[in-house]
Coordinates of C-alpha atoms in Angstrom, one line a residue:
X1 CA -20.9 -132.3 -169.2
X2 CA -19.4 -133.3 -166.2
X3 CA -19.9 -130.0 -164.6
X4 CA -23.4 -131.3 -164.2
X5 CA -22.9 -134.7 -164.1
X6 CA -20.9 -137.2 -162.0
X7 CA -17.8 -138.2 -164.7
X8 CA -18.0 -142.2 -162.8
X9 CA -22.1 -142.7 -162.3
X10 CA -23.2 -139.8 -164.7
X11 CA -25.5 -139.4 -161.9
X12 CA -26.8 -135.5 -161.5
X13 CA -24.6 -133.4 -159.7
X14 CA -24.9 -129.8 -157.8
X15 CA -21.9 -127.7 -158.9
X16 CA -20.1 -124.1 -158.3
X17 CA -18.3 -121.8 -160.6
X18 CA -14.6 -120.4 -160.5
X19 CA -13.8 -117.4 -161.5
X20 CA -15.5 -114.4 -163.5
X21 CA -15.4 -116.0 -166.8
X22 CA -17.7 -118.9 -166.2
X23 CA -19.8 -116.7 -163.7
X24 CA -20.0 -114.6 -167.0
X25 CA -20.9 -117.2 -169.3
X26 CA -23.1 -119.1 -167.6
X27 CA -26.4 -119.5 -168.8
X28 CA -29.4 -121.9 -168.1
X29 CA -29.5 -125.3 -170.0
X30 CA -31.4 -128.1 -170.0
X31 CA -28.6 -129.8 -168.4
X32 CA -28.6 -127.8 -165.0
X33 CA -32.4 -128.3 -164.4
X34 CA -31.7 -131.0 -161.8
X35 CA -30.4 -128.2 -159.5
X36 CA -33.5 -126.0 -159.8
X37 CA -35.5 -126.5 -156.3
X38 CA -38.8 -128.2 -156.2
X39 CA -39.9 -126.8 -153.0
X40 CA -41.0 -123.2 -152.4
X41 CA -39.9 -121.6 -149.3
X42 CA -42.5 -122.2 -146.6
X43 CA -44.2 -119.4 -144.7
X44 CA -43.6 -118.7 -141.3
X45 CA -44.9 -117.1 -138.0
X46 CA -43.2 -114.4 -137.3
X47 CA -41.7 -113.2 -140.7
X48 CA -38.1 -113.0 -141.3
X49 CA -38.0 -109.5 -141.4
X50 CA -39.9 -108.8 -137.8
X51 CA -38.3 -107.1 -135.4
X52 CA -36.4 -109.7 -133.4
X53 CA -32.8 -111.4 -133.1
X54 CA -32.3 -113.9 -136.1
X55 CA -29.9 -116.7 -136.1
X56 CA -28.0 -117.4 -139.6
X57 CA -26.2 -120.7 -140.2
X58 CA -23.1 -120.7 -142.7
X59 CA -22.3 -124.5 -143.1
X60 CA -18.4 -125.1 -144.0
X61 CA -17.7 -128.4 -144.5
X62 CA -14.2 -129.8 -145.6
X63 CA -14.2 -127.6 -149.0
X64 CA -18.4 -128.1 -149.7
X65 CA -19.8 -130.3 -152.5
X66 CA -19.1 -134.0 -150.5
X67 CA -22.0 -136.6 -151.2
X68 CA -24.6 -133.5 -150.4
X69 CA -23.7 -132.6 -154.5
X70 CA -25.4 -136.2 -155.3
X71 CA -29.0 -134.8 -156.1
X72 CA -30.6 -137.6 -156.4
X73 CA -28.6 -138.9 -153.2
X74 CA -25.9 -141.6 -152.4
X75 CA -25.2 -144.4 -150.3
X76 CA -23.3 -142.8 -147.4
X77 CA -22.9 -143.9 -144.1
X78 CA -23.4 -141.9 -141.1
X79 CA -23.4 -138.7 -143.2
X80 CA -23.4 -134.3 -142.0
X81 CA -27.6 -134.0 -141.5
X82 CA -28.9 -130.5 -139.9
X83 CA -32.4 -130.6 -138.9
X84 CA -32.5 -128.3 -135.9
X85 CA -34.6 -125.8 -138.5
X86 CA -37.2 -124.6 -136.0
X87 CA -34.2 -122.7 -134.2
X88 CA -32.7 -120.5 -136.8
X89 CA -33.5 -118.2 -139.2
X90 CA -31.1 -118.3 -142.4
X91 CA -28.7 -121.1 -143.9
X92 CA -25.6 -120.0 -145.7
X93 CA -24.0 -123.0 -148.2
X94 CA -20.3 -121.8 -147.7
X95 CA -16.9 -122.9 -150.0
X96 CA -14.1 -121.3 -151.2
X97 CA -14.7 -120.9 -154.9
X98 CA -15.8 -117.8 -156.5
X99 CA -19.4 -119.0 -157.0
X100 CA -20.8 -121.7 -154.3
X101 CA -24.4 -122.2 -155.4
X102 CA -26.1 -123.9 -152.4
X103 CA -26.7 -127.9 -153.2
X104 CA -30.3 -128.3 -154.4
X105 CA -31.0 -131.1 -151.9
X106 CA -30.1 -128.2 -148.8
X107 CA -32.6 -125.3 -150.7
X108 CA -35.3 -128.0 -150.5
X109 CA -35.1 -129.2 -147.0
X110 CA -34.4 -126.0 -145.5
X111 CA -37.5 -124.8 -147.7
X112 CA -39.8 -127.3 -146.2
X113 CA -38.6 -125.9 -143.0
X114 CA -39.5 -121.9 -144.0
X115 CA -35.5 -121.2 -143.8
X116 CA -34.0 -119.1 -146.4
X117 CA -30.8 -120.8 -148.5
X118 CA -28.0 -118.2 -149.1
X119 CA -24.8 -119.1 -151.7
X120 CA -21.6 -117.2 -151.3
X121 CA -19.8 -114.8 -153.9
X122 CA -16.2 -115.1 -152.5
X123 CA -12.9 -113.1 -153.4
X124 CA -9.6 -113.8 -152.0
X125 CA -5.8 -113.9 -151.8
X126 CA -4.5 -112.2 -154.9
X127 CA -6.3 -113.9 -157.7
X128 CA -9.0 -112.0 -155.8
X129 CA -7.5 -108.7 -155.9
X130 CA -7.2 -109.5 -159.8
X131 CA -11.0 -110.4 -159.9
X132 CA -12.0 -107.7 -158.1
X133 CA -10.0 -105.4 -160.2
X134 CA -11.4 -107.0 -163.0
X135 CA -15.1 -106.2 -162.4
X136 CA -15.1 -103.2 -160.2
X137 CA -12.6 -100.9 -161.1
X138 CA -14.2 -101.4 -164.3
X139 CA -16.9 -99.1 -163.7
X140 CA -20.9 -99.5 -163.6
X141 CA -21.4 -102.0 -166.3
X142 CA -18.8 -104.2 -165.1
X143 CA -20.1 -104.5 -162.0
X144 CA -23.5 -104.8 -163.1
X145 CA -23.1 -107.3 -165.3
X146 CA -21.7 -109.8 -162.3
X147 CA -24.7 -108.5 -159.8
X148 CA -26.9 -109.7 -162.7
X149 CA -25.2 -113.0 -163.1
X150 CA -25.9 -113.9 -159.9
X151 CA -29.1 -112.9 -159.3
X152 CA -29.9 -114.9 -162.7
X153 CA -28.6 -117.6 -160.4
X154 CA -30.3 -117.6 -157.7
X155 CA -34.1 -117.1 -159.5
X156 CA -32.9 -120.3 -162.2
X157 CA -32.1 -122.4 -158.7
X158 CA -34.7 -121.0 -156.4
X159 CA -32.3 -120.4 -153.6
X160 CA -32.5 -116.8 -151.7
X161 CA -29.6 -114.6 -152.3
X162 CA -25.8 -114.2 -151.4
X163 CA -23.3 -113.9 -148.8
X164 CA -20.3 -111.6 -150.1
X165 CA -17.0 -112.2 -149.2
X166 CA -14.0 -109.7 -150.5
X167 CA -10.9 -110.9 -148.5
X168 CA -8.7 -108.9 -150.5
X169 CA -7.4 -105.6 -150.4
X170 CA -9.2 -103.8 -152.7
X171 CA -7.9 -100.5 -154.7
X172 CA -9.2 -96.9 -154.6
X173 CA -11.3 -97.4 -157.8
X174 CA -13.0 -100.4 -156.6
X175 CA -13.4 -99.9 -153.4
X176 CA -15.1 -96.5 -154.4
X177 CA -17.5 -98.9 -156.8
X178 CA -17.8 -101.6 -154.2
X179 CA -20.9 -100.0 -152.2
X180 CA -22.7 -99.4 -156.0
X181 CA -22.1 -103.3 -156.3
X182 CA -23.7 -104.1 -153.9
X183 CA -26.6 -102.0 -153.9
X184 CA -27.1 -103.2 -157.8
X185 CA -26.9 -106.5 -156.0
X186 CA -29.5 -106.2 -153.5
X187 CA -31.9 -104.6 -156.2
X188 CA -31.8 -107.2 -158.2
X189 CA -31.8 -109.9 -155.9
X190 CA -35.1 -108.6 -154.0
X191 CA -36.4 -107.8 -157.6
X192 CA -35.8 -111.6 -158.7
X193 CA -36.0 -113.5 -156.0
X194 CA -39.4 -113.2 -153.1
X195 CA -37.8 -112.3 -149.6
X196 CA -34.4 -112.5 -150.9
X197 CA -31.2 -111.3 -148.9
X198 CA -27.7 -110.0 -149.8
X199 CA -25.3 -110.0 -146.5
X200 CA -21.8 -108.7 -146.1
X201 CA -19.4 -110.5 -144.5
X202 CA -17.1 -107.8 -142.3
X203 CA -13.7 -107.8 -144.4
X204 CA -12.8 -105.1 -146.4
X205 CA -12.9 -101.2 -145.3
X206 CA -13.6 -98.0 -146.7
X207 CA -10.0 -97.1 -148.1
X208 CA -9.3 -100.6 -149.8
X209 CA -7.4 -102.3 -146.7
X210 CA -8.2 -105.6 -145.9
X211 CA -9.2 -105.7 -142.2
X212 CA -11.7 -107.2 -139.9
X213 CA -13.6 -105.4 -137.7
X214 CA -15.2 -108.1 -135.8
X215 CA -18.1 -105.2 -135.2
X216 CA -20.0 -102.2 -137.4
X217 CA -18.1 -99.0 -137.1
X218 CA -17.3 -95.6 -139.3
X219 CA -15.2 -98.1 -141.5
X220 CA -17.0 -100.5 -143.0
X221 CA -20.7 -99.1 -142.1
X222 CA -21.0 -98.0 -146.3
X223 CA -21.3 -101.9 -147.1
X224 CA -24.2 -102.3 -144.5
X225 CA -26.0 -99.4 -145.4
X226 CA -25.9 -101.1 -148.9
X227 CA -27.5 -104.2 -148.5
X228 CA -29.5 -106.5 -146.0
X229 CA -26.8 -107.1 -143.4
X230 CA -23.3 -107.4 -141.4
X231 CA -22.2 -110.6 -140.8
X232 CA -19.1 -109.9 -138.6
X233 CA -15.6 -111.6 -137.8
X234 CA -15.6 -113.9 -134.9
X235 CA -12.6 -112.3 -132.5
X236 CA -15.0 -109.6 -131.1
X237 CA -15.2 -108.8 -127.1
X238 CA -18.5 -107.1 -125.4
X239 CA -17.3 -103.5 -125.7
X240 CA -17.3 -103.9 -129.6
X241 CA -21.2 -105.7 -129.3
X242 CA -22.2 -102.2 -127.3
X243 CA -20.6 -100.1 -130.0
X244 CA -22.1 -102.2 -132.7
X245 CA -25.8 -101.9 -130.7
X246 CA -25.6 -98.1 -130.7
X247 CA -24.5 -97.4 -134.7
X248 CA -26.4 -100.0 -136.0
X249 CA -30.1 -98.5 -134.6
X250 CA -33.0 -99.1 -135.5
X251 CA -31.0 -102.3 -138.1
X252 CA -30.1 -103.8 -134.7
X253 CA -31.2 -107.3 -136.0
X254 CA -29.3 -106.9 -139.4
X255 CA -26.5 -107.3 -137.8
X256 CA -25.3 -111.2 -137.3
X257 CA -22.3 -110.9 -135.0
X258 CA -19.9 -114.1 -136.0
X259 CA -19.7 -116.9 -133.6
X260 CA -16.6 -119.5 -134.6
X261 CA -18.1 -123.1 -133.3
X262 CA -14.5 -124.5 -133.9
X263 CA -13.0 -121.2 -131.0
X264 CA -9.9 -120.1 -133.6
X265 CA -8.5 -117.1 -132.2
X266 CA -9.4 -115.5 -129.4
X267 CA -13.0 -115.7 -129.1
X268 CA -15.6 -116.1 -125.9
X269 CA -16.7 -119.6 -126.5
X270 CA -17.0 -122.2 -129.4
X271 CA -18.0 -126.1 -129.2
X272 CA -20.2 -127.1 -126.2
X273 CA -19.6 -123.6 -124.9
X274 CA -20.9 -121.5 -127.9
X275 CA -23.9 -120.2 -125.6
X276 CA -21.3 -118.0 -123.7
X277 CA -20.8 -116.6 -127.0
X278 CA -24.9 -116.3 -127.5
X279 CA -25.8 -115.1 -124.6
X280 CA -23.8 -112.0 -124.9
X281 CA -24.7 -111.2 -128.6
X282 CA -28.4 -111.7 -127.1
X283 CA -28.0 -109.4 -124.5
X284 CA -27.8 -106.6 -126.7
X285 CA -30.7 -107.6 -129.1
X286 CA -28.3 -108.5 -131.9
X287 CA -28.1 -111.4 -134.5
X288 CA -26.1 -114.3 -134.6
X289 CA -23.9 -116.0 -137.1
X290 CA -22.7 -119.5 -136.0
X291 CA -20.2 -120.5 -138.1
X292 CA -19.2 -124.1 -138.7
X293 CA -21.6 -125.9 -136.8
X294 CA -20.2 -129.5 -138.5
X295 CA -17.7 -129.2 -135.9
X296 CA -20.4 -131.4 -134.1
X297 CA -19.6 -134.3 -136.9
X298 CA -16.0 -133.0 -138.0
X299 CA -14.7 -132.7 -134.6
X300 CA -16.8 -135.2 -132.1
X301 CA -16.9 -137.8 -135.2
X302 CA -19.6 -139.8 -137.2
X303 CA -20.1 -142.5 -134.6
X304 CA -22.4 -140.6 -132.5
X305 CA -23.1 -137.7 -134.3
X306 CA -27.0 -137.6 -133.9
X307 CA -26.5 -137.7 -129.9
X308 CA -23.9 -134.8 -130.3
X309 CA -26.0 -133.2 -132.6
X310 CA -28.9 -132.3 -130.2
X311 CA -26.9 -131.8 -127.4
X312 CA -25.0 -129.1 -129.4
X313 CA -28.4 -127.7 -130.4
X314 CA -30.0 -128.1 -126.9
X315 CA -27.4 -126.3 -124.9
X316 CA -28.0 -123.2 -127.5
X317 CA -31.9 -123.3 -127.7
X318 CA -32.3 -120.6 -124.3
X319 CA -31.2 -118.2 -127.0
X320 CA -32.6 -119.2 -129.9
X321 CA -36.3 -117.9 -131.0
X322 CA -38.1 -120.4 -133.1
X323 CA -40.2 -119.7 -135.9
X324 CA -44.0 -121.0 -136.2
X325 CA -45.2 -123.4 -139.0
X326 CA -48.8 -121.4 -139.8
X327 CA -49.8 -123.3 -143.2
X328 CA -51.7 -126.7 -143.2
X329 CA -51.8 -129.5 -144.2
X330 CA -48.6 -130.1 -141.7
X331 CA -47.9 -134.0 -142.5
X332 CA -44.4 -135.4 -141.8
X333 CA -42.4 -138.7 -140.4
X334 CA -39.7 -137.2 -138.9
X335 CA -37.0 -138.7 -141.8
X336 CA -33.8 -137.1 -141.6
X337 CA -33.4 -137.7 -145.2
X338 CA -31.1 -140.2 -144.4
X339 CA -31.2 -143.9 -143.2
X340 CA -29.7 -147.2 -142.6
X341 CA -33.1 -148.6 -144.3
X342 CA -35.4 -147.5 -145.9
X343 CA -38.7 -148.2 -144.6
X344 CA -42.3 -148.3 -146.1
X345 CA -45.5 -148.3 -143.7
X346 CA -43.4 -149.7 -141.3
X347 CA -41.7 -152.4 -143.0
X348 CA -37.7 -152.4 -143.8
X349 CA -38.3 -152.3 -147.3
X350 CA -34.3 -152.2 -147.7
X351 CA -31.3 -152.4 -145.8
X352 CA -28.5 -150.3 -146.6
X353 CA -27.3 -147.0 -145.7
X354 CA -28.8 -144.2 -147.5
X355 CA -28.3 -140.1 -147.9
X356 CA -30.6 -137.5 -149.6
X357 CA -31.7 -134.6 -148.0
X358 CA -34.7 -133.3 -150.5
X359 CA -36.3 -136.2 -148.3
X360 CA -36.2 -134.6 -145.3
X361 CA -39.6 -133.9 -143.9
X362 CA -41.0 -131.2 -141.8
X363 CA -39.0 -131.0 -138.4
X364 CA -40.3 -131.1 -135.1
X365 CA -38.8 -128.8 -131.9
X366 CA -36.5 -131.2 -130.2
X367 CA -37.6 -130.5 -126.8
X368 CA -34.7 -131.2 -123.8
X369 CA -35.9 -130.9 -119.8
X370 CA -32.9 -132.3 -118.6
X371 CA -33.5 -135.8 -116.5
X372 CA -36.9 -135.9 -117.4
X373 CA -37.6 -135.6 -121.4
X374 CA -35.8 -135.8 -124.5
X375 CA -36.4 -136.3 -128.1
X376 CA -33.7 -137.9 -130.7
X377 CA -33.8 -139.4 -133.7
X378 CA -34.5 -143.1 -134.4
X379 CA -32.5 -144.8 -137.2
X380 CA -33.7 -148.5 -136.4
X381 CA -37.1 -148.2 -136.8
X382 CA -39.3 -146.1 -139.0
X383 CA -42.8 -145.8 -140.3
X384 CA -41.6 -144.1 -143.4
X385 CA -38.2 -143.3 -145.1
X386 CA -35.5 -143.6 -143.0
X387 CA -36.5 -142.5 -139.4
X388 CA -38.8 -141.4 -136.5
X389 CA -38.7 -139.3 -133.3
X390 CA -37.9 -141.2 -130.5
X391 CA -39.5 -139.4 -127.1
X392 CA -38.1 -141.2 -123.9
X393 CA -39.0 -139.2 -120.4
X394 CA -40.3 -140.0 -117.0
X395 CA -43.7 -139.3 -115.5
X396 CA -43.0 -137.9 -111.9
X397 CA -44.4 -139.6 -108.6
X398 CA -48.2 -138.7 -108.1
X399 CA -48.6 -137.1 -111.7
X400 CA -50.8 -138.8 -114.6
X401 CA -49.4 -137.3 -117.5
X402 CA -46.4 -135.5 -119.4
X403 CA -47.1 -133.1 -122.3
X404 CA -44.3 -133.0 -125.2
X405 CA -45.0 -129.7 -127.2
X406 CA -43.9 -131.1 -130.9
X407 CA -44.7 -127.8 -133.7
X408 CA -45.4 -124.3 -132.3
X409 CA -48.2 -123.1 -134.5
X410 CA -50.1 -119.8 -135.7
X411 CA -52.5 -119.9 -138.2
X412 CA -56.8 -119.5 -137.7
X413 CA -57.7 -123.0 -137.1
X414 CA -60.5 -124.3 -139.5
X415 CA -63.9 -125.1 -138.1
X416 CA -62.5 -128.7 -138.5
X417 CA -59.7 -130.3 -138.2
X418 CA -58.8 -134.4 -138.7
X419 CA -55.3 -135.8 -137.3
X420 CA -53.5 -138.7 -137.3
X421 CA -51.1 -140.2 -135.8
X422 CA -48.6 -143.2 -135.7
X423 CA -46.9 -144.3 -132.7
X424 CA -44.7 -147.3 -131.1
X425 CA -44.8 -147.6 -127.4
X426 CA -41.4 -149.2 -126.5
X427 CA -40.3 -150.4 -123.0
X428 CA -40.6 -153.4 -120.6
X429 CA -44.0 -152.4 -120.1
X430 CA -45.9 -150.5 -122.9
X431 CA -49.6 -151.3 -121.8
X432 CA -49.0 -149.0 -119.0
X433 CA -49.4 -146.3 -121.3
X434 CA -51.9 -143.9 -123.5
X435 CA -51.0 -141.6 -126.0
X436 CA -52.8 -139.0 -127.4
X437 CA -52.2 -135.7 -129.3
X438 CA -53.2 -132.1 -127.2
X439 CA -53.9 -129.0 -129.7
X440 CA -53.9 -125.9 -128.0
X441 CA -54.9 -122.6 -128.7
X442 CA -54.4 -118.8 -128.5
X443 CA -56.4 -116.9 -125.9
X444 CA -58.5 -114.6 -128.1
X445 CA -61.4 -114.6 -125.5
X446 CA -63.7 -115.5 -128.4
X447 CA -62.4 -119.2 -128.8
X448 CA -65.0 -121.2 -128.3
X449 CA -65.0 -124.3 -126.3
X450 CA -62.7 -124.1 -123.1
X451 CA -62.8 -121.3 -120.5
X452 CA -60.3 -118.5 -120.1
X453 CA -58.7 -118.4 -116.7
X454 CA -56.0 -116.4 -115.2
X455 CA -53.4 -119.2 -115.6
X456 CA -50.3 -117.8 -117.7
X457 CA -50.2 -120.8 -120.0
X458 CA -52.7 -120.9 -123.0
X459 CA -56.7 -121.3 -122.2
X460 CA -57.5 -123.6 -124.7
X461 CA -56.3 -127.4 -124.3
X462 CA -58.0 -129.7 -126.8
X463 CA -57.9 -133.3 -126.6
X464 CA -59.3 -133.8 -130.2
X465 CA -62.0 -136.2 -130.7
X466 CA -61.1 -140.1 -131.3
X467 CA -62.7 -141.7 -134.3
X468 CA -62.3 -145.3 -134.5
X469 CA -63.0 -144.9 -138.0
X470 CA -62.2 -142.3 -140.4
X471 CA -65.5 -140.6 -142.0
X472 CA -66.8 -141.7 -145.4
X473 CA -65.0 -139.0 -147.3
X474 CA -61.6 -139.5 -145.8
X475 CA -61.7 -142.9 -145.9
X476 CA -59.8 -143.3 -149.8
X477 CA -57.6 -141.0 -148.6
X478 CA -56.4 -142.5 -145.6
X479 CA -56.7 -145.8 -146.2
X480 CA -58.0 -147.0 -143.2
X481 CA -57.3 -145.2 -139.8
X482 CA -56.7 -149.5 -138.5
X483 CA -53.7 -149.2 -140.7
X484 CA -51.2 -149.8 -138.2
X485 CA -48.7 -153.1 -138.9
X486 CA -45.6 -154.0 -138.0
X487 CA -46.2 -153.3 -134.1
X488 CA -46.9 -149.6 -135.5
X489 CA -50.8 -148.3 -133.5
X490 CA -52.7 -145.8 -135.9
X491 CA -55.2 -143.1 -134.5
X492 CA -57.4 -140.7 -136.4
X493 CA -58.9 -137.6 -134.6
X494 CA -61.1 -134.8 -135.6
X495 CA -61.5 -131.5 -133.6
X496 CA -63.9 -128.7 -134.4
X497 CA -63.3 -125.2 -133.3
X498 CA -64.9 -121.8 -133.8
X499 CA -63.0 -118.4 -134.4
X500 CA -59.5 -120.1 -132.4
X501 CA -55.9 -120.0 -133.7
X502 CA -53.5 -122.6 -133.4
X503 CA -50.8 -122.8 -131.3
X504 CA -49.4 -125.6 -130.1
X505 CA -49.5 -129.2 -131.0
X506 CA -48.3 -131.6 -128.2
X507 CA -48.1 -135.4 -127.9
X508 CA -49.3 -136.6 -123.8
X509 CA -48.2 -140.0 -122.7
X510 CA -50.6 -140.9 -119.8
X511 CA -50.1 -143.7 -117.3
X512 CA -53.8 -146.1 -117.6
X513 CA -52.9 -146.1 -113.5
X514 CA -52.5 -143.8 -110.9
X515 CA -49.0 -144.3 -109.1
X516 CA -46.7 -142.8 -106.7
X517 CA -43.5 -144.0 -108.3
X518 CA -41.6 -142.4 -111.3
X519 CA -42.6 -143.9 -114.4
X520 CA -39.9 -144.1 -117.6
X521 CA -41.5 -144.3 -121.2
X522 CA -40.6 -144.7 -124.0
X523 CA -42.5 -144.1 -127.3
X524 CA -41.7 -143.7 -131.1
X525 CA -43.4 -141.3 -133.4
X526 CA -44.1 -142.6 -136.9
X527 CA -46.1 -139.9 -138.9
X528 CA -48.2 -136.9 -137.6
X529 CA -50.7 -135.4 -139.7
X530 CA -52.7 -132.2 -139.5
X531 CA -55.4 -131.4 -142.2
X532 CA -58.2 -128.8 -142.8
X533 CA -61.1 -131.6 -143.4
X534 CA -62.5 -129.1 -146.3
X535 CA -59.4 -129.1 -148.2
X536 CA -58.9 -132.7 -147.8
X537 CA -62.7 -133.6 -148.9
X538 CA -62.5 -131.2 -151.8
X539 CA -60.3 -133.8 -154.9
X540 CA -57.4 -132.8 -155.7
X541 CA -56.4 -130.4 -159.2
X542 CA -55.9 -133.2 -162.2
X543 CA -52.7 -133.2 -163.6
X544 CA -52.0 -132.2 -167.3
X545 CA -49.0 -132.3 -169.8
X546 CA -46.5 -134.1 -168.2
X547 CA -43.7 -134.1 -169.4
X548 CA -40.1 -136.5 -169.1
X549 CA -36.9 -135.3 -170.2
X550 CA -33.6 -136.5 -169.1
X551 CA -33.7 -140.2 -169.8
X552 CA -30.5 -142.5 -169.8
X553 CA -30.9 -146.0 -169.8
X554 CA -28.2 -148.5 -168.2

């Protein structure tokens, strides 16, 4: 069918639904099981739902569904990538038809990255009116027939819920409805779906008019208290953030105050100067809502689009909390899940652009000290997949070392730990460097190993142990800790603490010499790993009935 598959490759495809009939009729089949995700949502430190400022996403990209519907990926050049996950909080898949079901390959990378995927239930202009009419003046079956639909969706593709849209004016009966909807919605979306959401996007009031608000107030307050959250218009001014602060009380971080990357209308800031924007929302505790952030790669242009990229998200990071990763084992290689090789231990196994985001790994915090550290992605050289983290900074006059913090975690730490780590020191002179991974630790005055002292920063720096060879039981798994090739160095390290919890995991360059000048490094990051050396010396669960389906031969 080519809803589901590409009518010129009949490769997989993601798809949406238009209109209230096929939102109606769908059911699962055997031929939409390609869009189910295969990765869970990953937990996080602090939860979602703690009581801080989030930061939502909604990605609108030239209509949606471009070579991100490919599931099983494409051959694009210098595609749209997001990977600045650490940093926010929730990622909307946005379109204009009736039914945008996120693309599987963005529900599994943001899952590997503990963010939530939203889709988006839109109505508008006056087929919308029609539609609306259509299923809630119709009463409580009508409308409960479409909030079931759509929870059935998201549970059958593993994504977390809905953005709703009604940007139509909406008449007295179904307006009167509308706040039932969506509290049928958020039922059955919670009950279906593990930590899902249902937001409202600030459209519609009370009496049926369609007007935006661009805050919470008396007129559209009845849809918040309904679901999980306000996402507001973009053309609000501070006066409207205080009255939002005050009615929205003790909900102050459900509400996600719109911020318009692209500046239409008459808004504080967009583009590079989207922080004004931020730091104001910020200021009175709320949530944010950045809208089109593809202006980046839609504006800027493909060329240098990674550049752009984290200097977009590095002038924004002051205000944006990051979550913790607090599950091991934490293994990645930085791929973007995409490439212009592909590249296996090291080697470019084969040239030629590539573009699938289910193989994006885990995703560092791109640190920025301006002058004297950054971190970018490396398309030209990789350990695995398609690319590495490139750290290039300087080690100031008279000091020995710099510290880049790469994963902020909290979890217990096992009584052991093992780590490794690939790494490519680049530069006119790379001998004149070490590099070594730093774990540090939570001051719970019981950690042992390492003294507290009245310093602000943490108590416990560990330089974990090096082993010049991985021990016995590791040794299958790893297949040798001297497997470095391709100019690619490989260290192993084991660290043993007692009643600690992790916190940070940093990578320090050191210089082998003492100097007064300013030394520039430069060094790329090939795979990090992080195991619990009981889990990994236990053998993994055998695998039974497997089963293949969906064969085509060409």
């Amino acid at each position: 069918p080519a809803r589901y598959f590409d009518t010129k490759t009949t490769e997989p495809i993601s798809f949406f639904l238009s209109g209230l009939e096929e939102l109606l009729a769908w059911q699962p089949s055997s031929d939409d099981e390609f869009n189910v995700s295969a990765v869970p949502l990953a937990r996080r430190q602090p939860p979602l739902h703690s009581r801080r400022p989030r930061t939502l996403v909604c990605h609108d990209m030239r209509g949606g569904y471009l070579e991100d519907r490919f599931i099983q990926g494409s051959a694009t050049r210098n595609p749209y990538v997001f990977y600045h996950w650490r940093y926010i909080d929730i990622f909307v898949y946005f379109s204009h038809h009736t039914v945008t079901i996120p693309p599987v390959v963005w529900t599994n990378a943001a899952h590997r990255n503990s963010v939530p995927v939203l889709g988006t239930f839109i109505t508008e202009w006056t087929d919308g009116e029609k539609l609306c009419e259509a299923f809630l003046a119709g009463g409580e079956e009508a409308f409960g027939a479409v909030a079931e639909q759509l929870a059935r969706l998201a549970q059958r593709f593993r994504f977390d819920g809905w953005l709703v849209n009604i940007e139509n004016k909406l008449s007295a009966a179904a307006v009167g409805n509308l706040p039932l909807f969506l509290r049928e919605l958020t039922a059955r979306v919670h009950s279906a779906v593990p930590g899902g959401l249902v937001i409202w996007y600030d459209s519609v009031l009370k009496d049926g008019t369609l007007s935006w608000q661009n805050e919470l107030n008396d007129q559209n307050r009845m849809f918040f208290d309904a679901c999980d959250g306000l996402f507001t218009n973009y053309n609000w001014k501070e006066e409207q953030l205080e009255r939002t602060q005050r009615l929205a009380g003790p909900r102050l971080n459900d509400v996600y105050v719109g911020v318009d990357v692209f500046a239409r209308g008459d808004v504080i800031g967009g583009g590079f100067d989207t922080g004004k924007s931020l730091r104001l929302i910020r200021q009175f505790g709320l949530s944010a809502a950045i809208f089109a952030p593809g202006w980046v790669y839609e504006h800027l242009g493909k060329e240098n689009f990674l550049q752009n990229e984290n200097r977009f998200w590095g002038s924004l990071a002051e205000y944006l909390p990051t979550h913790s990763i607090c599950t091991l084992p934490l293994t990645t290689s930085f791929c973007l899940g995409m490439g212009t090789s592909t590249f296996l231990d090291g080697k470019d196994e084969e040239s030629g652009p590539w573009y699938d985001l289910s193989a994006q790994d885990i995703q560092p915090l791109y640190p920025e000290q301006q002058g004297m550290l950054s971190a970018s992605c490396c398309l030209r050289d990789a350990w695995s997949g398609g690319s590495s983290l490139q750290l290039q900074g300087t080690i100031p006059p008279g000091e020995e070392r710099v510290a880049v913090r790469l994963f902020s975690l909290q979890m217990p730490a096992p009584p052991k730990l093992f780590l490794t780590l690939l790494y490519k020191l680049e530069g006119p002179q790379p001998d004149d460097f070490t590099v070594a991974l730093e774990v540090t630790t939570w001051d719970s005055g019981i950690c042992l190993e390492g003294n507290p002292t009245s310093l602000p920063e943490p108590n416990g720096r560990y330089h974990p142990r090096f082993l010049p060879a991985p021990l016995p039981f590791l040794a299958k798994l790893l297949a040798a800790c001297q497997r470095g090739s391709h100019g690619w160095t490989s260290r192993c390290y084991e660290l043993e603490l007692q009643d600690c919890s992790l916190r940070d995991l940093s990578l320090i360059v050191s210089r082998q010499q003492p100097s007064l000048q300013e030394t520039s490094f430069s060094c790329l990051l090939g795979e990090i790993r992080v195991l619990d050396t009981a889990s990994v010396a236990a053998s993994p669960p055998q695998v039974h009935g497997v089963e293949a389906s969906q064969l085509w031969w060409q």
